[in-house]
């Protein structure tokens, strides 16, 4: 049974999954094009961090950061063996619900063009491509997306 719940990113299971995510991003993208949140940033009080698990098996992570006028999705990652099991979509729903409960009406995210399956997930969940936002530096690898909620 899939359980999505708030978690602490420094707990062993979420930390291990985040480490996998960071390692993958470092393999795929140059350092200047890597915008993943580090562990310290994920522990900030303005970050809402959740995980999806099936029993004790950690499947996915995601975070929501409150920005000026919108919330940004960060640290979305699903373990390779858990893909296509609905964990990513469940994380997105939980983050969207939290943003809505805070009174926000827009979600945004940045992802890499090489992450085609992630882009398809975001599109299935109602995200559309948009212009660069926030303090992201112009580059050739980022895809920016948003969703009204």
mmCIF file with all atom_site columns, N, CA and C in Angstrom, residues 74-132:
data_model
loop_
_atom_site.group_PDB
_atom_site.id
_atom_site.type_symbol
_atom_site.label_atom_id
_atom_site.label_alt_id
_atom_site.label_comp_id
_atom_site.label_asym_id
_atom_site.label_entity_id
_atom_site.label_seq_id
_atom_site.pdbx_PDB_ins_code
_atom_site.Cartn_x
_atom_site.Cartn_y
_atom_site.Cartn_z
_atom_site.occupancy
_atom_site.B_iso_or_equiv
_atom_site.pdbx_formal_charge
_atom_site.auth_seq_id
_atom_site.auth_comp_id
_atom_site.auth_asym_id
_atom_site.auth_atom_id
_atom_site.pdbx_PDB_model_num
ATOM 1   N N  . UNK A 1 74  ? 10.524 20.855 -5.810  1.00 0.00 ? 74  UNK A N  1
ATOM 2   C CA . UNK A 1 74  ? 11.951 20.530 -5.819  1.00 0.00 ? 74  UNK A CA 1
ATOM 3   C C  . UNK A 1 74  ? 12.128 19.072 -5.378  1.00 0.00 ? 74  UNK A C  1
ATOM 4   N N  . UNK A 1 75  ? 13.275 18.527 -5.687  1.00 0.00 ? 75  UNK A N  1
ATOM 5   C CA . UNK A 1 75  ? 13.706 17.217 -5.175  1.00 0.00 ? 75  UNK A CA 1
ATOM 6   C C  . UNK A 1 75  ? 12.727 16.086 -5.462  1.00 0.00 ? 75  UNK A C  1
ATOM 7   N N  . UNK A 1 76  ? 12.074 16.161 -6.626  1.00 0.00 ? 76  UNK A N  1
ATOM 8   C CA . UNK A 1 76  ? 11.229 15.043 -7.060  1.00 0.00 ? 76  UNK A CA 1
ATOM 9   C C  . UNK A 1 76  ? 12.147 13.931 -7.547  1.00 0.00 ? 76  UNK A C  1
ATOM 10  N N  . UNK A 1 77  ? 11.993 12.764 -6.970  1.00 0.00 ? 77  UNK A N  1
ATOM 11  C CA . UNK A 1 77  ? 12.786 11.630 -7.416  1.00 0.00 ? 77  UNK A CA 1
ATOM 12  C C  . UNK A 1 77  ? 12.071 10.347 -7.050  1.00 0.00 ? 77  UNK A C  1
ATOM 13  N N  . UNK A 1 78  ? 12.033 9.417  -8.003  1.00 0.00 ? 78  UNK A N  1
ATOM 14  C CA . UNK A 1 78  ? 11.473 8.091  -7.780  1.00 0.00 ? 78  UNK A CA 1
ATOM 15  C C  . UNK A 1 78  ? 12.576 7.081  -8.060  1.00 0.00 ? 78  UNK A C  1
ATOM 16  N N  . UNK A 1 79  ? 12.758 6.140  -7.160  1.00 0.00 ? 79  UNK A N  1
ATOM 17  C CA . UNK A 1 79  ? 13.799 5.131  -7.367  1.00 0.00 ? 79  UNK A CA 1
ATOM 18  C C  . UNK A 1 79  ? 13.508 4.361  -8.653  1.00 0.00 ? 79  UNK A C  1
ATOM 19  N N  . UNK A 1 80  ? 14.561 3.902  -9.307  1.00 0.00 ? 80  UNK A N  1
ATOM 20  C CA . UNK A 1 80  ? 14.412 3.208  -10.586 1.00 0.00 ? 80  UNK A CA 1
ATOM 21  C C  . UNK A 1 80  ? 13.473 2.015  -10.479 1.00 0.00 ? 80  UNK A C  1
ATOM 22  N N  . UNK A 1 81  ? 13.572 1.250  -9.413  1.00 0.00 ? 81  UNK A N  1
ATOM 23  C CA . UNK A 1 81  ? 12.731 0.053  -9.293  1.00 0.00 ? 81  UNK A CA 1
ATOM 24  C C  . UNK A 1 81  ? 11.290 0.376  -8.923  1.00 0.00 ? 81  UNK A C  1
ATOM 25  N N  . UNK A 1 82  ? 11.011 1.625  -8.557  1.00 0.00 ? 82  UNK A N  1
ATOM 26  C CA . UNK A 1 82  ? 9.647  1.999  -8.168  1.00 0.00 ? 82  UNK A CA 1
ATOM 27  C C  . UNK A 1 82  ? 8.907  2.766  -9.268  1.00 0.00 ? 82  UNK A C  1
ATOM 28  N N  . UNK A 1 83  ? 9.554  3.019  -10.383 1.00 0.00 ? 83  UNK A N  1
ATOM 29  C CA . UNK A 1 83  ? 8.914  3.799  -11.443 1.00 0.00 ? 83  UNK A CA 1
ATOM 30  C C  . UNK A 1 83  ? 7.739  3.039  -12.036 1.00 0.00 ? 83  UNK A C  1
ATOM 31  N N  . UNK A 1 84  ? 6.748  3.809  -12.432 1.00 0.00 ? 84  UNK A N  1
ATOM 32  C CA . UNK A 1 84  ? 5.487  3.294  -13.005 1.00 0.00 ? 84  UNK A CA 1
ATOM 33  C C  . UNK A 1 84  ? 4.611  2.616  -11.954 1.00 0.00 ? 84  UNK A C  1
ATOM 34  N N  . UNK A 1 85  ? 4.819  2.959  -10.698 1.00 0.00 ? 85  UNK A N  1
ATOM 35  C CA . UNK A 1 85  ? 3.973  2.413  -9.623  1.00 0.00 ? 85  UNK A CA 1
ATOM 36  C C  . UNK A 1 85  ? 3.088  3.494  -9.009  1.00 0.00 ? 85  UNK A C  1
ATOM 37  N N  . UNK A 1 86  ? 3.136  4.710  -9.552  1.00 0.00 ? 86  UNK A N  1
ATOM 38  C CA . UNK A 1 86  ? 2.261  5.779  -9.091  1.00 0.00 ? 86  UNK A CA 1
ATOM 39  C C  . UNK A 1 86  ? 2.815  6.629  -7.973  1.00 0.00 ? 86  UNK A C  1
ATOM 40  N N  . UNK A 1 87  ? 4.038  6.371  -7.546  1.00 0.00 ? 87  UNK A N  1
ATOM 41  C CA . UNK A 1 87  ? 4.608  7.106  -6.414  1.00 0.00 ? 87  UNK A CA 1
ATOM 42  C C  . UNK A 1 87  ? 4.862  8.571  -6.774  1.00 0.00 ? 87  UNK A C  1
ATOM 43  N N  . UNK A 1 88  ? 5.384  8.840  -7.964  1.00 0.00 ? 88  UNK A N  1
ATOM 44  C CA . UNK A 1 88  ? 5.642  10.219 -8.364  1.00 0.00 ? 88  UNK A CA 1
ATOM 45  C C  . UNK A 1 88  ? 4.366  11.034 -8.443  1.00 0.00 ? 88  UNK A C  1
ATOM 46  N N  . UNK A 1 89  ? 3.335  10.461 -9.033  1.00 0.00 ? 89  UNK A N  1
ATOM 47  C CA . UNK A 1 89  ? 2.045  11.159 -9.120  1.00 0.00 ? 89  UNK A CA 1
ATOM 48  C C  . UNK A 1 89  ? 1.469  11.403 -7.733  1.00 0.00 ? 89  UNK A C  1
ATOM 49  N N  . UNK A 1 90  ? 1.621  10.442 -6.835  1.00 0.00 ? 90  UNK A N  1
ATOM 50  C CA . UNK A 1 90  ? 1.122  10.603 -5.464  1.00 0.00 ? 90  UNK A CA 1
ATOM 51  C C  . UNK A 1 90  ? 1.870  11.717 -4.739  1.00 0.00 ? 90  UNK A C  1
ATOM 52  N N  . UNK A 1 91  ? 3.175  11.793 -4.937  1.00 0.00 ? 91  UNK A N  1
ATOM 53  C CA . UNK A 1 91  ? 3.965  12.879 -4.335  1.00 0.00 ? 91  UNK A CA 1
ATOM 54  C C  . UNK A 1 91  ? 3.473  14.225 -4.863  1.00 0.00 ? 91  UNK A C  1
ATOM 55  N N  . UNK A 1 92  ? 3.301  14.339 -6.174  1.00 0.00 ? 92  UNK A N  1
ATOM 56  C CA . UNK A 1 92  ? 2.831  15.597 -6.758  1.00 0.00 ? 92  UNK A CA 1
ATOM 57  C C  . UNK A 1 92  ? 1.472  16.006 -6.209  1.00 0.00 ? 92  UNK A C  1
ATOM 58  N N  . UNK A 1 93  ? 0.556  15.051 -6.057  1.00 0.00 ? 93  UNK A N  1
ATOM 59  C CA . UNK A 1 93  ? -0.767 15.371 -5.491  1.00 0.00 ? 93  UNK A CA 1
ATOM 60  C C  . UNK A 1 93  ? -0.635 15.891 -4.070  1.00 0.00 ? 93  UNK A C  1
ATOM 61  N N  . UNK A 1 94  ? 0.216  15.266 -3.268  1.00 0.00 ? 94  UNK A N  1
ATOM 62  C CA . UNK A 1 94  ? 0.399  15.706 -1.881  1.00 0.00 ? 94  UNK A CA 1
ATOM 63  C C  . UNK A 1 94  ? 0.981  17.116 -1.823  1.00 0.00 ? 94  UNK A C  1
ATOM 64  N N  . UNK A 1 95  ? 1.949  17.405 -2.686  1.00 0.00 ? 95  UNK A N  1
ATOM 65  C CA . UNK A 1 95  ? 2.550  18.736 -2.710  1.00 0.00 ? 95  UNK A CA 1
ATOM 66  C C  . UNK A 1 95  ? 1.546  19.774 -3.203  1.00 0.00 ? 95  UNK A C  1
ATOM 67  N N  . UNK A 1 96  ? 0.773  19.414 -4.208  1.00 0.00 ? 96  UNK A N  1
ATOM 68  C CA . UNK A 1 96  ? -0.260 20.319 -4.717  1.00 0.00 ? 96  UNK A CA 1
ATOM 69  C C  . UNK A 1 96  ? -1.301 20.617 -3.638  1.00 0.00 ? 96  UNK A C  1
ATOM 70  N N  . UNK A 1 97  ? -1.746 19.587 -2.935  1.00 0.00 ? 97  UNK A N  1
ATOM 71  C CA . UNK A 1 97  ? -2.714 19.779 -1.851  1.00 0.00 ? 97  UNK A CA 1
ATOM 72  C C  . UNK A 1 97  ? -2.154 20.702 -0.779  1.00 0.00 ? 97  UNK A C  1
ATOM 73  N N  . UNK A 1 98  ? -0.891 20.521 -0.435  1.00 0.00 ? 98  UNK A N  1
ATOM 74  C CA . UNK A 1 98  ? -0.274 21.361 0.591   1.00 0.00 ? 98  UNK A CA 1
ATOM 75  C C  . UNK A 1 98  ? -0.206 22.817 0.128   1.00 0.00 ? 98  UNK A C  1
ATOM 76  N N  . UNK A 1 99  ? 0.199  23.039 -1.112  1.00 0.00 ? 99  UNK A N  1
ATOM 77  C CA . UNK A 1 99  ? 0.265  24.402 -1.649  1.00 0.00 ? 99  UNK A CA 1
ATOM 78  C C  . UNK A 1 99  ? -1.116 25.053 -1.647  1.00 0.00 ? 99  UNK A C  1
ATOM 79  N N  . UNK A 1 100 ? -2.112 24.300 -2.056  1.00 0.00 ? 100 UNK A N  1
ATOM 80  C CA . UNK A 1 100 ? -3.487 24.819 -2.072  1.00 0.00 ? 100 UNK A CA 1
ATOM 81  C C  . UNK A 1 100 ? -3.935 25.181 -0.652  1.00 0.00 ? 100 UNK A C  1
ATOM 82  N N  . UNK A 1 101 ? -3.620 24.325 0.305   1.00 0.00 ? 101 UNK A N  1
ATOM 83  C CA . UNK A 1 101 ? -3.985 24.595 1.708   1.00 0.00 ? 101 UNK A CA 1
ATOM 84  C C  . UNK A 1 101 ? -3.288 25.847 2.246   1.00 0.00 ? 101 UNK A C  1
ATOM 85  N N  . UNK A 1 102 ? -2.125 26.172 1.699   1.00 0.00 ? 102 UNK A N  1
ATOM 86  C CA . UNK A 1 102 ? -1.414 27.387 2.092   1.00 0.00 ? 102 UNK A CA 1
ATOM 87  C C  . UNK A 1 102 ? -1.973 28.627 1.400   1.00 0.00 ? 102 UNK A C  1
ATOM 88  N N  . UNK A 1 103 ? -2.878 28.420 0.441   1.00 0.00 ? 103 UNK A N  1
ATOM 89  C CA . UNK A 1 103 ? -3.486 29.539 -0.268  1.00 0.00 ? 103 UNK A CA 1
ATOM 90  C C  . UNK A 1 103 ? -2.837 29.883 -1.591  1.00 0.00 ? 103 UNK A C  1
ATOM 91  N N  . UNK A 1 104 ? -1.911 29.067 -2.068  1.00 0.00 ? 104 UNK A N  1
ATOM 92  C CA . UNK A 1 104 ? -1.251 29.332 -3.343  1.00 0.00 ? 104 UNK A CA 1
ATOM 93  C C  . UNK A 1 104 ? -2.116 28.813 -4.494  1.00 0.00 ? 104 UNK A C  1
ATOM 94  N N  . UNK A 1 105 ? -1.969 29.430 -5.647  1.00 0.00 ? 105 UNK A N  1
ATOM 95  C CA . UNK A 1 105 ? -2.744 29.036 -6.826  1.00 0.00 ? 105 UNK A CA 1
ATOM 96  C C  . UNK A 1 105 ? -1.866 28.630 -8.003  1.00 0.00 ? 105 UNK A C  1
ATOM 97  N N  . UNK A 1 106 ? -0.547 28.626 -7.803  1.00 0.00 ? 106 UNK A N  1
ATOM 98  C CA . UNK A 1 106 ? 0.351  28.269 -8.902  1.00 0.00 ? 106 UNK A CA 1
ATOM 99  C C  . UNK A 1 106 ? 1.528  27.456 -8.377  1.00 0.00 ? 106 UNK A C  1
ATOM 100 N N  . UNK A 1 107 ? 1.835  26.397 -9.118  1.00 0.00 ? 107 UNK A N  1
ATOM 101 C CA . UNK A 1 107 ? 3.025  25.585 -8.870  1.00 0.00 ? 107 UNK A CA 1
ATOM 102 C C  . UNK A 1 107 ? 3.968  25.759 -10.047 1.00 0.00 ? 107 UNK A C  1
ATOM 103 N N  . UNK A 1 108 ? 5.253  25.765 -9.766  1.00 0.00 ? 108 UNK A N  1
ATOM 104 C CA . UNK A 1 108 ? 6.273  25.824 -10.811 1.00 0.00 ? 108 UNK A CA 1
ATOM 105 C C  . UNK A 1 108 ? 7.358  24.802 -10.499 1.00 0.00 ? 108 UNK A C  1
ATOM 106 N N  . UNK A 1 109 ? 8.098  24.435 -11.535 1.00 0.00 ? 109 UNK A N  1
ATOM 107 C CA . UNK A 1 109 ? 9.227  23.531 -11.359 1.00 0.00 ? 109 UNK A CA 1
ATOM 108 C C  . UNK A 1 109 ? 10.214 23.721 -12.490 1.00 0.00 ? 109 UNK A C  1
ATOM 109 N N  . UNK A 1 110 ? 11.429 23.308 -12.219 1.00 0.00 ? 110 UNK A N  1
ATOM 110 C CA . UNK A 1 110 ? 12.494 23.245 -13.213 1.00 0.00 ? 110 UNK A CA 1
ATOM 111 C C  . UNK A 1 110 ? 12.955 21.801 -13.254 1.00 0.00 ? 110 UNK A C  1
ATOM 112 N N  . UNK A 1 111 ? 13.126 21.274 -14.450 1.00 0.00 ? 111 UNK A N  1
ATOM 113 C CA . UNK A 1 111 ? 13.643 19.928 -14.612 1.00 0.00 ? 111 UNK A CA 1
ATOM 114 C C  . UNK A 1 111 ? 14.585 19.923 -15.808 1.00 0.00 ? 111 UNK A C  1
ATOM 115 N N  . UNK A 1 112 ? 15.267 18.826 -16.024 1.00 0.00 ? 112 UNK A N  1
ATOM 116 C CA . UNK A 1 112 ? 16.199 18.727 -17.128 1.00 0.00 ? 112 UNK A CA 1
ATOM 117 C C  . UNK A 1 112 ? 15.550 18.124 -18.360 1.00 0.00 ? 112 UNK A C  1
ATOM 118 N N  . UNK A 1 113 ? 15.901 18.654 -19.524 1.00 0.00 ? 113 UNK A N  1
ATOM 119 C CA . UNK A 1 113 ? 15.351 18.136 -20.775 1.00 0.00 ? 113 UNK A CA 1
ATOM 120 C C  . UNK A 1 113 ? 15.664 16.656 -20.961 1.00 0.00 ? 113 UNK A C  1
ATOM 121 N N  . UNK A 1 114 ? 16.769 16.186 -20.391 1.00 0.00 ? 114 UNK A N  1
ATOM 122 C CA . UNK A 1 114 ? 17.143 14.774 -20.507 1.00 0.00 ? 114 UNK A CA 1
ATOM 123 C C  . UNK A 1 114 ? 16.235 13.853 -19.685 1.00 0.00 ? 114 UNK A C  1
ATOM 124 N N  . UNK A 1 115 ? 15.460 14.418 -18.784 1.00 0.00 ? 115 UNK A N  1
ATOM 125 C CA . UNK A 1 115 ? 14.594 13.623 -17.904 1.00 0.00 ? 115 UNK A CA 1
ATOM 126 C C  . UNK A 1 115 ? 13.211 13.488 -18.532 1.00 0.00 ? 115 UNK A C  1
ATOM 127 N N  . UNK A 1 116 ? 13.153 12.802 -19.661 1.00 0.00 ? 116 UNK A N  1
ATOM 128 C CA . UNK A 1 116 ? 11.924 12.713 -20.450 1.00 0.00 ? 116 UNK A CA 1
ATOM 129 C C  . UNK A 1 116 ? 10.771 12.076 -19.691 1.00 0.00 ? 116 UNK A C  1
ATOM 130 N N  . UNK A 1 117 ? 11.037 11.040 -18.904 1.00 0.00 ? 117 UNK A N  1
ATOM 131 C CA . UNK A 1 117 ? 9.945  10.399 -18.166 1.00 0.00 ? 117 UNK A CA 1
ATOM 132 C C  . UNK A 1 117 ? 9.386  11.334 -17.096 1.00 0.00 ? 117 UNK A C  1
ATOM 133 N N  . UNK A 1 118 ? 10.241 12.147 -16.495 1.00 0.00 ? 118 UNK A N  1
ATOM 134 C CA . UNK A 1 118 ? 9.766  13.121 -15.508 1.00 0.00 ? 118 UNK A CA 1
ATOM 135 C C  . UNK A 1 118 ? 8.893  14.169 -16.184 1.00 0.00 ? 118 UNK A C  1
ATOM 136 N N  . UNK A 1 119 ? 9.310  14.637 -17.342 1.00 0.00 ? 119 UNK A N  1
ATOM 137 C CA . UNK A 1 119 ? 8.524  15.628 -18.075 1.00 0.00 ? 119 UNK A CA 1
ATOM 138 C C  . UNK A 1 119 ? 7.154  15.050 -18.429 1.00 0.00 ? 119 UNK A C  1
ATOM 139 N N  . UNK A 1 120 ? 7.121  13.800 -18.879 1.00 0.00 ? 120 UNK A N  1
ATOM 140 C CA . UNK A 1 120 ? 5.831  13.164 -19.191 1.00 0.00 ? 120 UNK A CA 1
ATOM 141 C C  . UNK A 1 120 ? 4.946  13.070 -17.955 1.00 0.00 ? 120 UNK A C  1
ATOM 142 N N  . UNK A 1 121 ? 5.534  12.743 -16.800 1.00 0.00 ? 121 UNK A N  1
ATOM 143 C CA . UNK A 1 121 ? 4.762  12.696 -15.551 1.00 0.00 ? 121 UNK A CA 1
ATOM 144 C C  . UNK A 1 121 ? 4.170  14.070 -15.257 1.00 0.00 ? 121 UNK A C  1
ATOM 145 N N  . UNK A 1 122 ? 4.979  15.102 -15.326 1.00 0.00 ? 122 UNK A N  1
ATOM 146 C CA . UNK A 1 122 ? 4.492  16.452 -15.036 1.00 0.00 ? 122 UNK A CA 1
ATOM 147 C C  . UNK A 1 122 ? 3.381  16.847 -16.003 1.00 0.00 ? 122 UNK A C  1
ATOM 148 N N  . UNK A 1 123 ? 3.536  16.515 -17.265 1.00 0.00 ? 123 UNK A N  1
ATOM 149 C CA . UNK A 1 123 ? 2.497  16.846 -18.243 1.00 0.00 ? 123 UNK A CA 1
ATOM 150 C C  . UNK A 1 123 ? 1.208  16.093 -17.947 1.00 0.00 ? 123 UNK A C  1
ATOM 151 N N  . UNK A 1 124 ? 1.309  14.822 -17.578 1.00 0.00 ? 124 UNK A N  1
ATOM 152 C CA . UNK A 1 124 ? 0.104  14.052 -17.219 1.00 0.00 ? 124 UNK A CA 1
ATOM 153 C C  . UNK A 1 124 ? -0.603 14.648 -16.009 1.00 0.00 ? 124 UNK A C  1
ATOM 154 N N  . UNK A 1 125 ? 0.164  15.299 -15.140 1.00 0.00 ? 125 UNK A N  1
ATOM 155 C CA . UNK A 1 125 ? -0.417 15.893 -13.935 1.00 0.00 ? 125 UNK A CA 1
ATOM 156 C C  . UNK A 1 125 ? -0.861 17.343 -14.156 1.00 0.00 ? 125 UNK A C  1
ATOM 157 N N  . UNK A 1 126 ? -0.839 17.803 -15.401 1.00 0.00 ? 126 UNK A N  1
ATOM 158 C CA . UNK A 1 126 ? -1.384 19.116 -15.732 1.00 0.00 ? 126 UNK A CA 1
ATOM 159 C C  . UNK A 1 126 ? -0.383 20.244 -15.829 1.00 0.00 ? 126 UNK A C  1
ATOM 160 N N  . UNK A 1 127 ? 0.895  19.963 -15.727 1.00 0.00 ? 127 UNK A N  1
ATOM 161 C CA . UNK A 1 127 ? 1.917  20.999 -15.879 1.00 0.00 ? 127 UNK A CA 1
ATOM 162 C C  . UNK A 1 127 ? 2.129  21.282 -17.366 1.00 0.00 ? 127 UNK A C  1
ATOM 163 N N  . UNK A 1 128 ? 2.376  22.551 -17.680 1.00 0.00 ? 128 UNK A N  1
ATOM 164 C CA . UNK A 1 128 ? 2.708  22.959 -19.040 1.00 0.00 ? 128 UNK A CA 1
ATOM 165 C C  . UNK A 1 128 ? 4.016  23.732 -19.013 1.00 0.00 ? 128 UNK A C  1
ATOM 166 N N  . UNK A 1 129 ? 4.690  23.749 -20.138 1.00 0.00 ? 129 UNK A N  1
ATOM 167 C CA . UNK A 1 129 ? 5.959  24.469 -20.224 1.00 0.00 ? 129 UNK A CA 1
ATOM 168 C C  . UNK A 1 129 ? 5.719  25.967 -20.108 1.00 0.00 ? 129 UNK A C  1
ATOM 169 N N  . UNK A 1 130 ? 6.677  26.642 -19.496 1.00 0.00 ? 130 UNK A N  1
ATOM 170 C CA . UNK A 1 130 ? 6.576  28.092 -19.309 1.00 0.00 ? 130 UNK A CA 1
ATOM 171 C C  . UNK A 1 130 ? 7.967  28.709 -19.461 1.00 0.00 ? 130 UNK A C  1
ATOM 172 N N  . UNK A 1 131 ? 8.018  30.016 -19.358 1.00 0.00 ? 131 UNK A N  1
ATOM 173 C CA . UNK A 1 131 ? 9.290  30.733 -19.438 1.00 0.00 ? 131 UNK A CA 1
ATOM 174 C C  . UNK A 1 131 ? 10.112 30.505 -18.170 1.00 0.00 ? 131 UNK A C  1
ATOM 175 N N  . UNK A 1 132 ? 11.405 30.738 -18.289 1.00 0.00 ? 132 UNK A N  1
ATOM 176 C CA . UNK A 1 132 ? 12.300 30.657 -17.135 1.00 0.00 ? 132 UNK A CA 1
ATOM 177 C C  . UNK A 1 132 ? 11.767 31.588 -16.040 1.00 0.00 ? 132 UNK A C  1
#
